[in-house]
Amino acid sequence: MQELISAVIRGVPIGCVYALVALGFVLTYKTSGVFNLAFGAQAFVSAAVYYVLRIRHGWPIWAAFVIAVVLLGPLLGLLLDRALFRYLRTAPTVAKLVTSLGLLVAVPGIVSLLLNFGNSPAYGPTGIMYHGDVAYHFGSYALQRDQIATIVVTLLAAIGLTAIFRFTAIGLRMRAVVESPRMTELAGVNADRVGAVSWMLSSFFAGLAGVLLAPLFPQLSSENYFLLIVAAIAAAAFASLTSLPMAFLGGLLLGIVNQILTVKLPTDSILAQGLRPSLPFVALFLLLVLWPGLKNRREVTDPLAGVDPPPPGFAADERSVALTRATHVFGALVALGFTWWILTQADSFWLALFTQAVVFSVIFLSITVINGMAGQISLCQATFAAIGALATAQLANNFGMSVLATMVIGAVLAAAVGALLALPALRLGGIFLALATLAFALFFENVMVKFSWVSGGRVPPTVPRPVIGSINFNSDKNFFLLSVVVLAIVSVVVIFVRSGTTGRYLDALRSSEVAASSIGINPARARITAFALSAGIAGLGGGLLAIQEKFANYQADFSVVFGLFWVVLVVSIGARTVEGAIQGGFGLKIFPELILLRLLHVSSTWQFIVFGLGAIAYAKNPEGTLEAGKRKSLNFIQRLLDKRAGRASPDDQPVATLDLPPTEPASAVGSEA
Amino acid sequence: MSLLLADAVTKRFAGITALDNVSIDVEADEIVGLIGPNGAGKTTFFNCLLGLLKPDGGEITFDGRDLTRVPTHRRARLGIGRTFQRIELFTGMTPREHLLVAERARRGTGALWKDVIGRGRPTAEEQERAEATLTLLGLMPVADRKVEALSLGIGRLVEVGRALMTEPSLLLLDEPSSGLDRNETSLLASTLREVQRERKMAILLVEHDVDFVRSLVSRVFVLDFGTLIAAGTTHDVFADAAVRRAYLGEMV
Ligand SMILES: Nc1ncnc2c1ncn2[C@@H]1O[C@H](COP(=O)(O)OP(=O)(O)OP(=O)(O)O)[C@@H](O)[C@H]1O
Ligand SMILES: [Mg+2]
C-alpha cells in the first residue's frame, strides 16, 4: 500500500506536465481546429533557450525563465498563428495536420542550428529550482524540490487559465469558442483574436512543460519532447477532444498510472521494460479505437457535409498528347543516361548512395498510394518498412530461406499488419487514422523492437545479398540494377492501380463518400485495400534497403522520427505522382550530400528545415511543389504551342462550374446535349 | 408484396423530430411522388432509406428484406439507386468515367490483384453498357468532358446515369429539377419517362415543382414537419384541403 501511495506521489509531477500539455493541445484544437503535432517542438524551443541562458550563459533562474517561457512561449504562439494557422482556419484537417508535421520537422532543426546544439550537446539540463534534486521527506514519502515546483507551477497555471476564462472578456469569448465553435461563429465572435490569444496561451503552456520536463532527461534532445505530444493526444482523446478539465485530469492520470505500472510490474520482465515507456502510446491507441466519446463523433456530424476537397486533375492530363509523349521520351532518355553514368563512371560511394536513393524511391511510393491516392496521412510508413526489413533478415537467418523470398514475405507481412491496423482505425476517419498510425509506430519502436526475435536484440541482424544463378548481387552494380528493376515494377503497379478499380474507387470516395457508397462502393474496404497495398510497398522497400545495407538496422533507418520526415519530404515534393516519390528518394539521399555538404558547405540539418518548411506549403499546394511547378511550366509551353497554331488557349475561355448553389440557374456550357 | 415498405420510420435530431412515424410503400415499376414544404424531412427520409442516417424507430423492408442492419453500399447492391439534392459528383471525372465506376461497382469484379497486373481498366463490355446509358440520357456529346465544366442540368443527368448503371429496381430522385430552367425541366421529365419505360424500375420522386410531379407520378405522399399528412392518387391528393393549405397554399 505504502509503495502504491509513493508511486502515486511520484506520478503527480509528471502527470502535471502531461496535464499542461493536454490543456495547451486541446485549447488550440478547439479554437483553430489544428491538431498541433508541433506542440512538442514548441516545448523544445523554450527548454533549449532556457538551457542556453542558464547553463551556457549562467543567467539567474528567474531571468532565464522570463525570457524562455514567459516571453518566448507566447511570442512563438503568436508568430505561428499570425504567419501560418490564421490562414488555415478553413483548410481541410489533413492540410492542417501536414502543416504542423512540417513544423515538427523544421523547428528543432532551426533551433539546433541557431543555438549550436550540433557542436556542443546539451548535457544535464536543470529545472527551475536551485538544488532541484534535493528531496523533502513527508513521513515516509519524499518529493524533490523540482517536483514540488512542478506541482505548484502547474496549479498556478491551471488557476490562471480558469481566472482568464472566468473574468476577462477575451477569456469568455474563448470559452464560448471552445464550447461551441459553430455557434460562436454565427454570433460573430472575432475568431481572429480568439485564435491569436489561444495560440499564445497554448504556446506558453508548451514552454512551461518544456522547461519543467527538462531535468528528467540526461540530455536535451528534440526527440524526447516529441513524445510529449503523444501524452497530450492521449489525454485529449480521454477528454473526447472537448473538455479542458477532463484533459487536465487525463494528463494527470496518465502520469500516475505510468508510475504505478513501474512499481507493480516485475522490473526484469520485458513487459515492464516495454510497457512502461509505451503506456502513453498504448493508452492513445486504445482510446482512439475504443473511447465512446470519439466513436460518436462521426454520427453527430452531417453525413452530407463536405469531406476534404478532392485534388485537382494531374497536370499531365491537361497537356496535349504530343507533349506527353515528348516528356515520356525525354524522361526515359534521362533515366537511361543516368543509369549508364552510375554504372560506368560513379565510384563506390556514389554508387551506394544512388542505390539507396532508388530503394527509398520504392519506399516513398507507399506514401504515394496512401496519401496521393487515398488522401489519408499515415505516420507509420517507416514501421512498415522496418517490418519488411526485419522479416527479410530474421527469416533468412533463422530458416535459411533465400533473401529474395523473405523480402516478398516481409512485404506480405507488412501488408497484413497494415490491414489489421486499418480495420479499427479507418472507421474514425482521416485525422484519427493519422494518430492511430503514430501510436502504432511508437508502440512498435518502444515495445516490439525490444524483443530480440523482432529486431535481433542489440546487434542488428545481418542480411546476405542474393545470388541468382550466375548473377551475384554482392556486386554493387548488379544490386543497383536489381533496385532499378524493383522500382520500375512497383512504379508500374502503382500506375496500374491508380487507373484501375481501386484507384477509381478511391477517387470517387475522395470526392463524395455518400455518392460512392450510393453506387455500391464499400468505403472501408477500398481504404483498407489502399492501406494494405501501401504497407506492402513500404515493407518491400524496407527489405530491399536491408539487403542493400547488409543489415536490418531499426535505429539507423526506420525510427518513428525518420518516418515523419519521409512523409513531410514526399508530401512537400508531391505525393500524387510516381515522379514525386522518385524525386523524394533522391531528395533524401542525394540532396543533403551533393547540394548541402558539397556545394553549399552547410550542415545537413538544413534538409529538415527545407523540407519541413516545404510541407508547410501543402495547405496552398496540396499536390506538392513539383506538381504545381509542372502545371505552371506546362501551361506556359502549351500556351506557346497554341499561339503558334493560332488557337486561343483554354485559359481564356470562361468555364461554368457545378459549384454554384443549386438554386442558382447554372450557365450552360454543355447545353448542346 | 410491395417493393419498398417503410413502416413508422422515425428520426430525431437534437431538438427536432425530422420524421415522425412515416410509412410509405412503393410497388414495383411504379412512379411515386413525395412532396412537402422545405424542411419537411424528405431528404432525411431518403438518407434513412439508403442507410446514410440511422432511424430512431421503424422498419424498412426492401424486396422482402429487412434493411435495418444493411450498410449503405449493400443497399445499393440490393437495387436502391439515388440522386442527390445538393449534387454529389466525382470531381475530375467525366460523365463516362462516372458511369464506368458505377458499372464496376455493380459487377463487383474489381480486385486489387487485377489492378496490379494491369487488368483494372474498363472492359469493352462495360464501355458498351456505359455508352448505352449515355445515349439514353442524351449525354454522348459531353461524355468526355470533366464534370466541373458542365451545367447543373447535365450534372443532374449524370447523377441519374450513375444511379442507372447500378440497375436499381428503385430509383430515389431528390429534387431533380431544382436549379433547372423551364426547358431543362421538361427535357428532364421526358428523359425520365423514357428511362422508366425502357429500364423498368420504380421511382420515388421528391419534388417541389407541382407540374413536374403531376406529369410523372400516379401516387403521391405528402410530408409536413415530419408527419405524413396525405397519401393517395395524384388527383385526390392535390384536391385535399389540408395539402393545399400546408403545401400548395403558398403556390396557388
Ligand atoms: N444532419 C442533420 N442534423 C440536424 N438536423 C438536420 C439534419 N438533417 C436535416 N435536419 C433537419 O431536419 C429537418 C428536415 O430536413 P430535410 O433536409 O429532410 O428537409 P427536406 O424536406 O429535404 O427540405 P428541402 O425541401 O429544403 O430539401 C430540417 O428541419 C433540417 O434542419
Ligand atoms: Mg431536401
Tab-separated table of N, CA and C in Angstrom, chain A residues 96-220:
chain	number	residue	atom	x	y	z
A	96	LYS	N	-4.022	20.866	-42.341
A	96	LYS	CA	-3.547	21.412	-41.067
A	96	LYS	C	-2.557	20.462	-40.414
A	97	LEU	N	-2.880	19.183	-40.498
A	97	LEU	CA	-2.009	18.182	-39.891
A	97	LEU	C	-0.631	18.193	-40.537
A	98	VAL	N	-0.613	18.262	-41.854
A	98	VAL	CA	0.667	18.258	-42.564
A	98	VAL	C	1.469	19.504	-42.212
A	99	THR	N	0.779	20.630	-42.083
A	99	THR	CA	1.474	21.856	-41.713
A	99	THR	C	2.164	21.709	-40.361
A	100	SER	N	1.445	21.157	-39.392
A	100	SER	CA	2.067	21.035	-38.068
A	100	SER	C	3.178	19.983	-38.100
A	101	LEU	N	3.015	19.003	-38.969
A	101	LEU	CA	4.071	17.994	-39.140
A	101	LEU	C	5.332	18.645	-39.708
A	102	GLY	N	5.129	19.538	-40.661
A	102	GLY	CA	6.260	20.260	-41.237
A	102	GLY	C	7.001	21.054	-40.171
A	103	LEU	N	6.231	21.712	-39.307
A	103	LEU	CA	6.846	22.473	-38.208
A	103	LEU	C	7.625	21.553	-37.280
A	104	LEU	N	7.003	20.411	-36.994
A	104	LEU	CA	7.641	19.450	-36.101
A	104	LEU	C	9.020	19.052	-36.613
A	105	VAL	N	9.127	18.936	-37.932
A	105	VAL	CA	10.404	18.546	-38.512
A	105	VAL	C	11.362	19.732	-38.596
A	106	ALA	N	10.817	20.910	-38.947
A	106	ALA	CA	11.688	22.054	-39.220
A	106	ALA	C	12.174	22.756	-37.950
A	107	VAL	N	11.276	22.894	-36.962
A	107	VAL	CA	11.607	23.737	-35.807
A	107	VAL	C	12.838	23.245	-35.030
A	108	PRO	N	12.909	21.954	-34.665
A	108	PRO	CA	14.112	21.523	-33.938
A	108	PRO	C	15.385	21.758	-34.747
A	109	GLY	N	15.296	21.594	-36.070
A	109	GLY	CA	16.457	21.867	-36.920
A	109	GLY	C	16.891	23.314	-36.813
A	110	ILE	N	15.923	24.211	-36.896
A	110	ILE	CA	16.235	25.644	-36.804
A	110	ILE	C	16.863	25.956	-35.455
A	111	VAL	N	16.259	25.390	-34.384
A	111	VAL	CA	16.769	25.660	-33.031
A	111	VAL	C	18.204	25.175	-32.893
A	112	SER	N	18.453	23.942	-33.346
A	112	SER	CA	19.794	23.426	-33.080
A	112	SER	C	20.840	24.135	-33.938
A	113	LEU	N	20.414	24.676	-35.098
A	113	LEU	CA	21.368	25.481	-35.863
A	113	LEU	C	21.630	26.812	-35.176
A	114	LEU	N	20.546	27.477	-34.760
A	114	LEU	CA	20.681	28.803	-34.147
A	114	LEU	C	21.456	28.732	-32.836
A	115	LEU	N	21.211	27.670	-32.055
A	115	LEU	CA	21.813	27.596	-30.724
A	115	LEU	C	23.048	26.709	-30.692
A	116	ASN	N	23.466	26.244	-31.883
A	116	ASN	CA	24.698	25.458	-31.927
A	116	ASN	C	24.638	24.159	-31.162
A	117	PHE	N	23.493	23.498	-31.168
A	117	PHE	CA	23.393	22.265	-30.409
A	117	PHE	C	24.179	21.133	-31.051
A	118	GLY	N	24.427	21.263	-32.352
A	118	GLY	CA	25.176	20.215	-33.021
A	118	GLY	C	26.592	20.118	-32.485
A	119	ASN	N	27.219	21.282	-32.201
A	119	ASN	CA	28.632	21.293	-31.829
A	119	ASN	C	28.868	20.982	-30.355
A	120	SER	N	28.010	21.493	-29.491
A	120	SER	CA	28.188	21.193	-28.072
A	120	SER	C	26.868	20.674	-27.515
A	121	PRO	N	26.733	19.346	-27.437
A	121	PRO	CA	25.485	18.731	-26.991
A	121	PRO	C	25.072	19.255	-25.625
A	122	ALA	N	23.742	19.320	-25.427
A	122	ALA	CA	23.220	19.945	-24.215
A	122	ALA	C	23.050	18.928	-23.113
A	123	TYR	N	24.115	18.673	-22.355
A	123	TYR	CA	24.034	17.706	-21.267
A	123	TYR	C	23.544	18.357	-19.989
A	124	GLY	N	22.836	17.560	-19.174
A	124	GLY	CA	22.461	17.973	-17.826
A	124	GLY	C	21.610	19.215	-17.713
A	125	PRO	N	20.440	19.241	-18.390
A	125	PRO	CA	19.558	20.395	-18.212
A	125	PRO	C	19.070	20.457	-16.766
A	126	THR	N	18.804	21.643	-16.276
A	126	THR	CA	18.335	21.775	-14.898
A	126	THR	C	16.930	22.360	-14.875
A	127	GLY	N	16.290	22.211	-13.728
A	127	GLY	CA	14.918	22.676	-13.582
A	127	GLY	C	14.847	24.126	-13.162
A	128	ILE	N	13.708	24.500	-12.551
A	128	ILE	CA	13.514	25.905	-12.218
A	128	ILE	C	13.793	26.161	-10.743
A	129	MET	N	14.442	25.224	-10.045
A	129	MET	CA	14.808	25.450	-8.653
A	129	MET	C	16.311	25.273	-8.491
A	130	TYR	N	16.916	26.075	-7.593
A	130	TYR	CA	18.283	25.787	-7.213
A	130	TYR	C	18.276	24.502	-6.385
A	131	HIS	N	19.281	23.670	-6.549
A	131	HIS	CA	19.340	22.368	-5.864
A	131	HIS	C	18.049	21.593	-6.066
A	132	GLY	N	17.636	21.503	-7.314
A	132	GLY	CA	16.342	20.897	-7.631
A	132	GLY	C	16.232	19.438	-7.238
A	133	ASP	N	17.360	18.748	-7.100
A	133	ASP	CA	17.249	17.321	-6.792
A	133	ASP	C	17.269	17.027	-5.298
A	134	VAL	N	17.319	18.065	-4.483
A	134	VAL	CA	17.237	17.834	-3.036
A	134	VAL	C	15.806	17.446	-2.675
A	135	ALA	N	15.675	16.390	-1.848
A	135	ALA	CA	14.332	15.894	-1.549
A	135	ALA	C	13.890	16.292	-0.150
A	136	TYR	N	12.597	16.609	-0.014
A	136	TYR	CA	11.998	16.798	1.306
A	136	TYR	C	11.236	15.541	1.655
A	137	HIS	N	11.235	15.203	2.948
A	137	HIS	CA	10.522	13.997	3.361
A	137	HIS	C	9.277	14.348	4.132
A	138	PHE	N	8.175	13.738	3.699
A	138	PHE	CA	6.924	13.884	4.444
A	138	PHE	C	6.595	12.512	4.985
A	139	GLY	N	6.862	12.282	6.263
A	139	GLY	CA	6.682	10.933	6.786
A	139	GLY	C	7.588	9.993	6.018
A	140	SER	N	7.000	8.963	5.426
A	140	SER	CA	7.842	8.039	4.685
A	140	SER	C	7.862	8.353	3.192
A	141	TYR	N	7.245	9.467	2.787
A	141	TYR	CA	7.237	9.811	1.369
A	141	TYR	C	8.181	10.969	1.104
A	142	ALA	N	8.759	10.989	-0.111
A	142	ALA	CA	9.723	12.033	-0.432
A	142	ALA	C	9.379	12.718	-1.755
A	143	LEU	N	9.612	14.002	-1.817
A	143	LEU	CA	9.453	14.738	-3.068
A	143	LEU	C	10.654	15.664	-3.256
A	144	GLN	N	11.165	15.719	-4.488
A	144	GLN	CA	12.289	16.621	-4.742
A	144	GLN	C	11.785	18.046	-4.936
A	145	ARG	N	12.694	18.993	-4.749
A	145	ARG	CA	12.314	20.409	-4.893
A	145	ARG	C	11.767	20.695	-6.285
A	146	ASP	N	12.394	20.113	-7.309
A	146	ASP	CA	11.911	20.306	-8.672
A	146	ASP	C	10.482	19.787	-8.853
A	147	GLN	N	10.239	18.631	-8.214
A	147	GLN	CA	8.904	18.053	-8.351
A	147	GLN	C	7.858	18.929	-7.690
A	148	ILE	N	8.213	19.439	-6.520
A	148	ILE	CA	7.275	20.335	-5.827
A	148	ILE	C	7.020	21.566	-6.675
A	149	ALA	N	8.095	22.103	-7.229
A	149	ALA	CA	7.949	23.294	-8.065
A	149	ALA	C	7.023	23.000	-9.239
A	150	THR	N	7.184	21.821	-9.831
A	150	THR	CA	6.342	21.463	-10.965
A	150	THR	C	4.865	21.461	-10.584
A	151	ILE	N	4.593	20.848	-9.430
A	151	ILE	CA	3.190	20.794	-8.993
A	151	ILE	C	2.651	22.193	-8.754
A	152	VAL	N	3.449	23.013	-8.064
A	152	VAL	CA	2.987	24.369	-7.748
A	152	VAL	C	2.752	25.167	-9.025
A	153	VAL	N	3.730	25.117	-9.917
A	153	VAL	CA	3.600	25.902	-11.146
A	153	VAL	C	2.382	25.453	-11.953
A	154	THR	N	2.157	24.136	-12.020
A	154	THR	CA	1.004	23.637	-12.770
A	154	THR	C	-0.301	24.122	-12.157
A	155	LEU	N	-0.358	24.041	-10.840
A	155	LEU	CA	-1.571	24.523	-10.178
A	155	LEU	C	-1.790	25.997	-10.470
A	156	LEU	N	-0.706	26.787	-10.382
A	156	LEU	CA	-0.830	28.220	-10.666
A	156	LEU	C	-1.333	28.438	-12.082
A	157	ALA	N	-0.761	27.666	-13.044
A	157	ALA	CA	-1.160	27.835	-14.433
A	157	ALA	C	-2.628	27.490	-14.627
A	158	ALA	N	-3.055	26.391	-13.981
A	158	ALA	CA	-4.458	25.992	-14.124
A	158	ALA	C	-5.378	27.038	-13.520
A	159	ILE	N	-4.979	27.555	-12.342
A	159	ILE	CA	-5.794	28.593	-11.706
A	159	ILE	C	-5.827	29.841	-12.590
A	160	GLY	N	-4.655	30.173	-13.146
A	160	GLY	CA	-4.584	31.349	-14.017
A	160	GLY	C	-5.505	31.195	-15.217
A	161	LEU	N	-5.477	30.014	-15.835
A	161	LEU	CA	-6.315	29.787	-17.010
A	161	LEU	C	-7.794	29.903	-16.647
A	162	THR	N	-8.150	29.304	-15.491
A	162	THR	CA	-9.536	29.398	-15.047
A	162	THR	C	-9.928	30.856	-14.847
A	163	ALA	N	-9.028	31.628	-14.228
A	163	ALA	CA	-9.319	33.035	-13.965
A	163	ALA	C	-9.517	33.782	-15.282
A	164	ILE	N	-8.647	33.503	-16.257
A	164	ILE	CA	-8.794	34.172	-17.551
A	164	ILE	C	-10.152	33.836	-18.163
A	165	PHE	N	-10.511	32.565	-18.097
A	165	PHE	CA	-11.790	32.146	-18.669
A	165	PHE	C	-12.971	32.778	-17.949
A	166	ARG	N	-12.821	32.914	-16.618
A	166	ARG	CA	-13.943	33.422	-15.830
A	166	ARG	C	-14.107	34.918	-15.934
A	167	PHE	N	-12.959	35.629	-15.836
A	167	PHE	CA	-13.074	37.056	-15.519
A	167	PHE	C	-12.692	38.018	-16.628
A	168	THR	N	-12.084	37.545	-17.721
A	168	THR	CA	-11.724	38.505	-18.756
A	168	THR	C	-12.647	38.361	-19.956
A	169	ALA	N	-12.768	39.454	-20.694
A	169	ALA	CA	-13.680	39.447	-21.840
A	169	ALA	C	-13.214	38.453	-22.888
A	170	ILE	N	-11.913	38.510	-23.203
A	170	ILE	CA	-11.410	37.604	-24.238
A	170	ILE	C	-11.527	36.155	-23.771
A	171	GLY	N	-11.372	35.958	-22.445
A	171	GLY	CA	-11.495	34.611	-21.900
A	171	GLY	C	-12.901	34.067	-22.063
A	172	LEU	N	-13.884	34.926	-21.833
A	172	LEU	CA	-15.270	34.498	-22.003
A	172	LEU	C	-15.519	34.093	-23.445
A	173	ARG	N	-14.988	34.910	-24.353
A	173	ARG	CA	-15.187	34.592	-25.770
A	173	ARG	C	-14.490	33.286	-26.125
A	174	MET	N	-13.287	33.099	-25.541
A	174	MET	CA	-12.576	31.857	-25.832
A	174	MET	C	-13.352	30.662	-25.325
A	175	ARG	N	-13.926	30.836	-24.137
A	175	ARG	CA	-14.677	29.709	-23.587
A	175	ARG	C	-15.863	29.382	-24.504
A	176	ALA	N	-16.484	30.453	-25.013
A	176	ALA	CA	-17.604	30.219	-25.916
A	176	ALA	C	-17.141	29.430	-27.138
A	177	VAL	N	-15.983	29.817	-27.693
A	177	VAL	CA	-15.489	29.124	-28.883
A	177	VAL	C	-15.154	27.674	-28.556
A	178	VAL	N	-14.496	27.479	-27.397
A	178	VAL	CA	-14.113	26.118	-27.017
A	178	VAL	C	-15.352	25.250	-26.857
A	179	GLU	N	-16.393	25.834	-26.271
A	179	GLU	CA	-17.569	25.016	-26.005
A	179	GLU	C	-18.411	24.766	-27.246
A	180	SER	N	-18.469	25.714	-28.126
A	180	SER	CA	-19.272	25.507	-29.329
A	180	SER	C	-18.795	26.402	-30.461
A	181	PRO	N	-17.798	25.948	-31.196
A	181	PRO	CA	-17.194	26.797	-32.225
A	181	PRO	C	-18.208	27.297	-33.247
A	182	ARG	N	-19.167	26.439	-33.608
A	182	ARG	CA	-20.072	26.840	-34.681
A	182	ARG	C	-21.017	27.946	-34.231
A	183	MET	N	-21.548	27.777	-33.023
A	183	MET	CA	-22.464	28.765	-32.500
A	183	MET	C	-21.825	30.137	-32.473
A	184	THR	N	-20.583	30.191	-31.943
A	184	THR	CA	-19.974	31.491	-31.754
A	184	THR	C	-19.647	32.136	-33.088
A	185	GLU	N	-19.334	31.313	-34.079
A	185	GLU	CA	-19.078	31.896	-35.384
A	185	GLU	C	-20.328	32.620	-35.863
A	186	LEU	N	-21.480	31.983	-35.621
A	186	LEU	CA	-22.738	32.603	-36.026
A	186	LEU	C	-22.966	33.889	-35.243
A	187	ALA	N	-22.569	33.881	-33.963
A	187	ALA	CA	-22.806	35.051	-33.132
A	187	ALA	C	-21.796	36.155	-33.412
A	188	GLY	N	-20.868	35.911	-34.308
A	188	GLY	CA	-19.972	36.964	-34.745
A	188	GLY	C	-18.817	37.256	-33.807
A	189	VAL	N	-18.408	36.271	-33.032
A	189	VAL	CA	-17.232	36.479	-32.193
A	189	VAL	C	-16.001	36.607	-33.099
A	190	ASN	N	-15.139	37.504	-32.755
A	190	ASN	CA	-13.950	37.714	-33.567
A	190	ASN	C	-13.007	36.518	-33.433
A	191	ALA	N	-13.137	35.603	-34.367
A	191	ALA	CA	-12.375	34.357	-34.283
A	191	ALA	C	-10.875	34.616	-34.392
A	192	ASP	N	-10.541	35.687	-35.095
A	192	ASP	CA	-9.132	36.009	-35.292
A	192	ASP	C	-8.416	36.272	-33.975
A	193	ARG	N	-9.034	37.108	-33.146
A	193	ARG	CA	-8.373	37.456	-31.880
A	193	ARG	C	-8.379	36.276	-30.930
A	194	VAL	N	-9.484	35.576	-30.897
A	194	VAL	CA	-9.554	34.398	-30.047
A	194	VAL	C	-8.466	33.407	-30.448
A	195	GLY	N	-8.312	33.235	-31.769
A	195	GLY	CA	-7.286	32.319	-32.254
A	195	GLY	C	-5.907	32.734	-31.788
A	196	ALA	N	-5.586	34.019	-31.952
A	196	ALA	CA	-4.258	34.507	-31.575
A	196	ALA	C	-4.002	34.295	-30.092
A	197	VAL	N	-4.972	34.659	-29.262
A	197	VAL	CA	-4.769	34.552	-27.819
A	197	VAL	C	-4.629	33.089	-27.405
A	198	SER	N	-5.440	32.220	-27.995
A	198	SER	CA	-5.325	30.826	-27.555
A	198	SER	C	-4.016	30.202	-28.035
A	199	TRP	N	-3.526	30.629	-29.188
A	199	TRP	CA	-2.210	30.133	-29.597
A	199	TRP	C	-1.125	30.607	-28.636
A	200	MET	N	-1.247	31.857	-28.194
A	200	MET	CA	-0.244	32.367	-27.255
A	200	MET	C	-0.285	31.592	-25.941
A	201	LEU	N	-1.499	31.382	-25.449
A	201	LEU	CA	-1.634	30.649	-24.190
A	201	LEU	C	-1.111	29.230	-24.331
A	202	SER	N	-1.522	28.602	-25.418
A	202	SER	CA	-1.128	27.217	-25.630
A	202	SER	C	0.386	27.097	-25.740
A	203	SER	N	0.988	28.051	-26.432
A	203	SER	CA	2.426	28.012	-26.611
A	203	SER	C	3.151	28.295	-25.295
A	204	PHE	N	2.544	29.128	-24.480
A	204	PHE	CA	3.097	29.385	-23.151
A	204	PHE	C	3.092	28.094	-22.332
A	205	PHE	N	2.001	27.367	-22.406
A	205	PHE	CA	1.914	26.083	-21.707
A	205	PHE	C	2.959	25.116	-22.228
A	206	ALA	N	3.160	25.148	-23.548
A	206	ALA	CA	4.169	24.263	-24.132
A	206	ALA	C	5.540	24.597	-23.549
A	207	GLY	N	5.865	25.896	-23.491
A	207	GLY	CA	7.156	26.313	-22.965
A	207	GLY	C	7.334	25.910	-21.511
A	208	LEU	N	6.270	26.098	-20.761
A	208	LEU	CA	6.298	25.741	-19.349
A	208	LEU	C	6.588	24.246	-19.190
A	209	ALA	N	5.824	23.444	-19.942
A	209	ALA	CA	6.017	21.997	-19.876
A	209	ALA	C	7.437	21.633	-20.281
A	210	GLY	N	7.945	22.306	-21.314
A	210	GLY	CA	9.283	22.004	-21.794
A	210	GLY	C	10.337	22.223	-20.731
A	211	VAL	N	10.257	23.360	-20.051
A	211	VAL	CA	11.264	23.676	-19.035
A	211	VAL	C	11.112	22.769	-17.806
A	212	LEU	N	9.872	22.499	-17.411
A	212	LEU	CA	9.648	21.663	-16.231
A	212	LEU	C	10.113	20.229	-16.457
A	213	LEU	N	9.995	19.788	-17.697
A	213	LEU	CA	10.298	18.401	-18.007
A	213	LEU	C	11.799	18.158	-18.159
A	214	ALA	N	12.524	19.218	-18.499
A	214	ALA	CA	13.928	19.063	-18.890
A	214	ALA	C	14.784	18.239	-17.918
A	215	PRO	N	14.664	18.453	-16.589
A	215	PRO	CA	15.579	17.738	-15.687
A	215	PRO	C	15.399	16.223	-15.714
A	216	LEU	N	14.297	15.733	-16.262
A	216	LEU	CA	14.088	14.289	-16.308
A	216	LEU	C	15.013	13.612	-17.303
A	217	PHE	N	15.526	14.377	-18.266
A	217	PHE	CA	16.357	13.781	-19.305
A	217	PHE	C	17.821	14.102	-19.061
A	218	PRO	N	18.695	13.148	-19.341
A	218	PRO	CA	20.124	13.426	-19.178
A	218	PRO	C	20.602	14.455	-20.205
A	219	GLN	N	19.937	14.470	-21.365
A	219	GLN	CA	20.375	15.386	-22.415
A	219	GLN	C	19.154	16.005	-23.057
A	220	LEU	N	19.290	17.278	-23.458
A	220	LEU	CA	18.174	17.977	-24.071
A	220	LEU	C	18.114	17.583	-25.540
